[in-house]
């Protein structure tokens, strides 16, 4: 049993969907629409893992939440979802780590790769590597051992959820992780 503005909300038992929608709408107004299991447990004040799983499952079945990948959900009713949803998912999946757009995704933004990966995001992370297939595209995390200062010096804030590697840093990352460089138009790396 939990409380929402003085009203009891039951995640483990019979959940009041209206109250769940209201609670999620509060976060939506703040621009937050992606949640991990632990986020949802805190939002609904639920300490029982079984109860939170059951409650989340009911919200998924009611199409209030959409399962993006294991342990990560999107408020399906959110109005704050933007064009950078895949990047926002990446920051949620690797929360607490330094993450930045690099490799093929960054190089295609600079025009240094002619093939633009529309449904794939290549992200360097200080966290563990992994690939996540979501309803919105695939997120590929590649681990980097770069220091935080090196990451900050070689990336830019571009008004999106993820920092963007500079052209040279993205190309350096591509070579360092042993990726195919034959699609890279090296002349574009030296243009401003």
PDB file of C-alpha atoms in Angstrom, residues 29-176:
ATOM      1  CA  UNK A  29       5.027  18.063 -16.899  1.00  0.00           C
ATOM      2  CA  UNK A  30       8.639  18.157 -15.680  1.00  0.00           C
ATOM      3  CA  UNK A  31       9.813  16.607 -18.970  1.00  0.00           C
ATOM      4  CA  UNK A  32      10.426  13.177 -17.462  1.00  0.00           C
ATOM      5  CA  UNK A  33       8.837  10.214 -19.192  1.00  0.00           C
ATOM      6  CA  UNK A  34      11.436   7.403 -19.048  1.00  0.00           C
ATOM      7  CA  UNK A  35      11.779   5.344 -15.884  1.00  0.00           C
ATOM      8  CA  UNK A  36      13.744   2.394 -14.563  1.00  0.00           C
ATOM      9  CA  UNK A  37      12.231  -0.229 -12.279  1.00  0.00           C
ATOM     10  CA  UNK A  38      13.803   1.498  -9.266  1.00  0.00           C
ATOM     11  CA  UNK A  39      12.445   4.883 -10.397  1.00  0.00           C
ATOM     12  CA  UNK A  40       8.934   3.435 -10.516  1.00  0.00           C
ATOM     13  CA  UNK A  41       9.366   1.808  -7.113  1.00  0.00           C
ATOM     14  CA  UNK A  42      10.259   5.229  -5.664  1.00  0.00           C
ATOM     15  CA  UNK A  43       7.459   7.026  -7.512  1.00  0.00           C
ATOM     16  CA  UNK A  44       4.893   4.585  -6.188  1.00  0.00           C
ATOM     17  CA  UNK A  45       6.627   4.142  -2.798  1.00  0.00           C
ATOM     18  CA  UNK A  46       6.803   0.390  -3.277  1.00  0.00           C
ATOM     19  CA  UNK A  47       9.535  -1.592  -1.543  1.00  0.00           C
ATOM     20  CA  UNK A  48       8.443  -5.096  -2.556  1.00  0.00           C
ATOM     21  CA  UNK A  49      10.120  -6.177  -5.807  1.00  0.00           C
ATOM     22  CA  UNK A  50       7.275  -8.575  -6.549  1.00  0.00           C
ATOM     23  CA  UNK A  51       4.651  -5.871  -6.028  1.00  0.00           C
ATOM     24  CA  UNK A  52       6.429  -3.361  -8.250  1.00  0.00           C
ATOM     25  CA  UNK A  53       6.849  -5.966 -11.028  1.00  0.00           C
ATOM     26  CA  UNK A  54       3.156  -6.853 -10.834  1.00  0.00           C
ATOM     27  CA  UNK A  55       2.155  -3.179 -10.831  1.00  0.00           C
ATOM     28  CA  UNK A  56       4.406  -2.371 -13.777  1.00  0.00           C
ATOM     29  CA  UNK A  57       3.043  -5.373 -15.680  1.00  0.00           C
ATOM     30  CA  UNK A  58      -0.517  -4.121 -15.168  1.00  0.00           C
ATOM     31  CA  UNK A  59       0.476  -0.655 -16.412  1.00  0.00           C
ATOM     32  CA  UNK A  60       2.137  -2.221 -19.472  1.00  0.00           C
ATOM     33  CA  UNK A  61      -0.958  -4.331 -20.189  1.00  0.00           C
ATOM     34  CA  UNK A  62      -3.099  -1.187 -19.880  1.00  0.00           C
ATOM     35  CA  UNK A  63      -0.721   0.534 -22.355  1.00  0.00           C
ATOM     36  CA  UNK A  64       0.085   3.247 -19.835  1.00  0.00           C
ATOM     37  CA  UNK A  65       3.731   2.179 -19.795  1.00  0.00           C
ATOM     38  CA  UNK A  66       5.714   0.855 -22.747  1.00  0.00           C
ATOM     39  CA  UNK A  67       8.622  -1.499 -22.091  1.00  0.00           C
ATOM     40  CA  UNK A  68      11.591   0.019 -23.951  1.00  0.00           C
ATOM     41  CA  UNK A  69      14.074  -2.657 -22.847  1.00  0.00           C
ATOM     42  CA  UNK A  70      14.689  -4.766 -19.782  1.00  0.00           C
ATOM     43  CA  UNK A  71      14.041  -2.662 -16.702  1.00  0.00           C
ATOM     44  CA  UNK A  72      13.291   0.588 -18.587  1.00  0.00           C
ATOM     45  CA  UNK A  73       9.802   1.933 -19.330  1.00  0.00           C
ATOM     46  CA  UNK A  74       8.308   4.901 -21.138  1.00  0.00           C
ATOM     47  CA  UNK A  75       5.166   6.718 -20.092  1.00  0.00           C
ATOM     48  CA  UNK A  76       3.104   5.981 -23.184  1.00  0.00           C
ATOM     49  CA  UNK A  77       0.763   8.886 -22.430  1.00  0.00           C
ATOM     50  CA  UNK A  78       3.534  11.479 -22.056  1.00  0.00           C
ATOM     51  CA  UNK A  79       3.343  14.704 -24.022  1.00  0.00           C
ATOM     52  CA  UNK A  80       6.969  15.638 -23.348  1.00  0.00           C
ATOM     53  CA  UNK A  81       8.452  12.914 -25.584  1.00  0.00           C
ATOM     54  CA  UNK A  82      10.727  14.546 -28.101  1.00  0.00           C
ATOM     55  CA  UNK A  83      12.777  13.729 -31.163  1.00  0.00           C
ATOM     56  CA  UNK A  84      15.719  12.687 -28.981  1.00  0.00           C
ATOM     57  CA  UNK A  85      13.913   9.804 -27.301  1.00  0.00           C
ATOM     58  CA  UNK A  86      16.595   7.260 -28.227  1.00  0.00           C
ATOM     59  CA  UNK A  87      19.313   9.464 -26.693  1.00  0.00           C
ATOM     60  CA  UNK A  88      17.198   9.945 -23.574  1.00  0.00           C
ATOM     61  CA  UNK A  89      16.837   6.164 -23.337  1.00  0.00           C
ATOM     62  CA  UNK A  90      20.618   5.801 -23.575  1.00  0.00           C
ATOM     63  CA  UNK A  91      21.159   8.217 -20.685  1.00  0.00           C
ATOM     64  CA  UNK A  92      18.604   6.325 -18.595  1.00  0.00           C
ATOM     65  CA  UNK A  93      20.062   2.895 -19.371  1.00  0.00           C
ATOM     66  CA  UNK A  94      23.579   4.061 -18.410  1.00  0.00           C
ATOM     67  CA  UNK A  95      22.596   6.564 -15.729  1.00  0.00           C
ATOM     68  CA  UNK A  96      25.530   7.536 -13.515  1.00  0.00           C
ATOM     69  CA  UNK A  97      28.085   6.966 -16.274  1.00  0.00           C
ATOM     70  CA  UNK A  98      29.669   9.353 -18.758  1.00  0.00           C
ATOM     71  CA  UNK A  99      28.055   8.730 -22.140  1.00  0.00           C
ATOM     72  CA  UNK A 100      28.546  10.487 -25.427  1.00  0.00           C
ATOM     73  CA  UNK A 101      27.516  10.063 -29.043  1.00  0.00           C
ATOM     74  CA  UNK A 102      30.505   8.856 -31.064  1.00  0.00           C
ATOM     75  CA  UNK A 103      31.657   6.370 -33.704  1.00  0.00           C
ATOM     76  CA  UNK A 104      29.336   6.092 -36.734  1.00  0.00           C
ATOM     77  CA  UNK A 105      26.504   8.174 -35.219  1.00  0.00           C
ATOM     78  CA  UNK A 106      28.736  11.187 -34.575  1.00  0.00           C
ATOM     79  CA  UNK A 107      30.668  10.878 -37.822  1.00  0.00           C
ATOM     80  CA  UNK A 108      27.434  10.752 -39.822  1.00  0.00           C
ATOM     81  CA  UNK A 109      26.298  13.983 -38.129  1.00  0.00           C
ATOM     82  CA  UNK A 110      29.522  15.630 -39.288  1.00  0.00           C
ATOM     83  CA  UNK A 111      29.008  14.306 -42.819  1.00  0.00           C
ATOM     84  CA  UNK A 112      32.163  12.176 -42.606  1.00  0.00           C
ATOM     85  CA  UNK A 113      30.180   8.980 -43.243  1.00  0.00           C
ATOM     86  CA  UNK A 114      27.747   8.947 -46.117  1.00  0.00           C
ATOM     87  CA  UNK A 115      25.522   6.223 -44.684  1.00  0.00           C
ATOM     88  CA  UNK A 116      23.436   7.662 -41.872  1.00  0.00           C
ATOM     89  CA  UNK A 117      22.428   5.130 -39.192  1.00  0.00           C
ATOM     90  CA  UNK A 118      18.782   6.168 -38.711  1.00  0.00           C
ATOM     91  CA  UNK A 119      17.690   3.431 -36.329  1.00  0.00           C
ATOM     92  CA  UNK A 120      20.979   2.894 -34.492  1.00  0.00           C
ATOM     93  CA  UNK A 121      22.763   5.010 -31.932  1.00  0.00           C
ATOM     94  CA  UNK A 122      26.467   4.411 -31.226  1.00  0.00           C
ATOM     95  CA  UNK A 123      27.396   5.606 -27.754  1.00  0.00           C
ATOM     96  CA  UNK A 124      30.708   5.544 -25.904  1.00  0.00           C
ATOM     97  CA  UNK A 125      30.278   4.983 -22.175  1.00  0.00           C
ATOM     98  CA  UNK A 126      32.353   4.653 -19.040  1.00  0.00           C
ATOM     99  CA  UNK A 127      29.868   1.905 -18.125  1.00  0.00           C
ATOM    100  CA  UNK A 128      29.709  -1.578 -19.538  1.00  0.00           C
ATOM    101  CA  UNK A 129      29.278  -2.335 -23.206  1.00  0.00           C
ATOM    102  CA  UNK A 130      26.027  -3.721 -24.528  1.00  0.00           C
ATOM    103  CA  UNK A 131      23.413  -3.546 -27.225  1.00  0.00           C
ATOM    104  CA  UNK A 132      19.781  -2.699 -26.519  1.00  0.00           C
ATOM    105  CA  UNK A 133      17.056  -3.209 -29.081  1.00  0.00           C
ATOM    106  CA  UNK A 134      14.161  -0.875 -28.331  1.00  0.00           C
ATOM    107  CA  UNK A 135      10.919  -0.112 -30.206  1.00  0.00           C
ATOM    108  CA  UNK A 136      12.606   3.124 -31.314  1.00  0.00           C
ATOM    109  CA  UNK A 137      15.910   1.724 -32.573  1.00  0.00           C
ATOM    110  CA  UNK A 138      19.045   0.029 -31.317  1.00  0.00           C
ATOM    111  CA  UNK A 139      21.436   1.584 -28.816  1.00  0.00           C
ATOM    112  CA  UNK A 140      24.983   0.236 -28.934  1.00  0.00           C
ATOM    113  CA  UNK A 141      27.179   1.060 -25.961  1.00  0.00           C
ATOM    114  CA  UNK A 142      30.940   0.718 -26.339  1.00  0.00           C
ATOM    115  CA  UNK A 143      33.069   0.965 -23.206  1.00  0.00           C
ATOM    116  CA  UNK A 144      35.792   3.596 -23.030  1.00  0.00           C
ATOM    117  CA  UNK A 145      38.618   3.843 -20.529  1.00  0.00           C
ATOM    118  CA  UNK A 146      39.121   7.532 -21.279  1.00  0.00           C
ATOM    119  CA  UNK A 147      39.368   9.828 -18.281  1.00  0.00           C
ATOM    120  CA  UNK A 148      36.498  12.146 -17.458  1.00  0.00           C
ATOM    121  CA  UNK A 149      38.625  15.184 -18.350  1.00  0.00           C
ATOM    122  CA  UNK A 150      39.513  13.638 -21.746  1.00  0.00           C
ATOM    123  CA  UNK A 151      35.832  12.947 -22.416  1.00  0.00           C
ATOM    124  CA  UNK A 152      34.811  16.486 -21.466  1.00  0.00           C
ATOM    125  CA  UNK A 153      37.646  18.035 -23.512  1.00  0.00           C
ATOM    126  CA  UNK A 154      36.734  16.048 -26.643  1.00  0.00           C
ATOM    127  CA  UNK A 155      32.942  16.310 -26.598  1.00  0.00           C
ATOM    128  CA  UNK A 156      30.472  19.134 -26.945  1.00  0.00           C
ATOM    129  CA  UNK A 157      27.124  19.954 -25.394  1.00  0.00           C
ATOM    130  CA  UNK A 158      24.747  20.279 -28.336  1.00  0.00           C
ATOM    131  CA  UNK A 159      21.393  20.831 -26.622  1.00  0.00           C
ATOM    132  CA  UNK A 160      20.438  17.160 -26.553  1.00  0.00           C
ATOM    133  CA  UNK A 161      20.576  14.463 -23.874  1.00  0.00           C
ATOM    134  CA  UNK A 162      23.989  13.131 -25.004  1.00  0.00           C
ATOM    135  CA  UNK A 163      27.208  15.042 -25.514  1.00  0.00           C
ATOM    136  CA  UNK A 164      28.631  14.790 -29.055  1.00  0.00           C
ATOM    137  CA  UNK A 165      32.198  13.703 -29.725  1.00  0.00           C
ATOM    138  CA  UNK A 166      34.260  16.077 -31.828  1.00  0.00           C
ATOM    139  CA  UNK A 167      35.030  14.836 -35.347  1.00  0.00           C
ATOM    140  CA  UNK A 168      38.551  13.835 -34.401  1.00  0.00           C
ATOM    141  CA  UNK A 169      37.473  12.141 -31.170  1.00  0.00           C
ATOM    142  CA  UNK A 170      34.766  10.149 -32.976  1.00  0.00           C
ATOM    143  CA  UNK A 171      37.270   9.007 -35.602  1.00  0.00           C
ATOM    144  CA  UNK A 172      39.850   8.215 -32.919  1.00  0.00           C
ATOM    145  CA  UNK A 173      37.208   6.149 -31.063  1.00  0.00           C
ATOM    146  CA  UNK A 174      36.296   4.344 -34.285  1.00  0.00           C
ATOM    147  CA  UNK A 175      39.908   3.327 -34.877  1.00  0.00           C
ATOM    148  CA  UNK A 176      40.588   2.507 -31.233  1.00  0.00           C
TER     149      UNK A 176
END
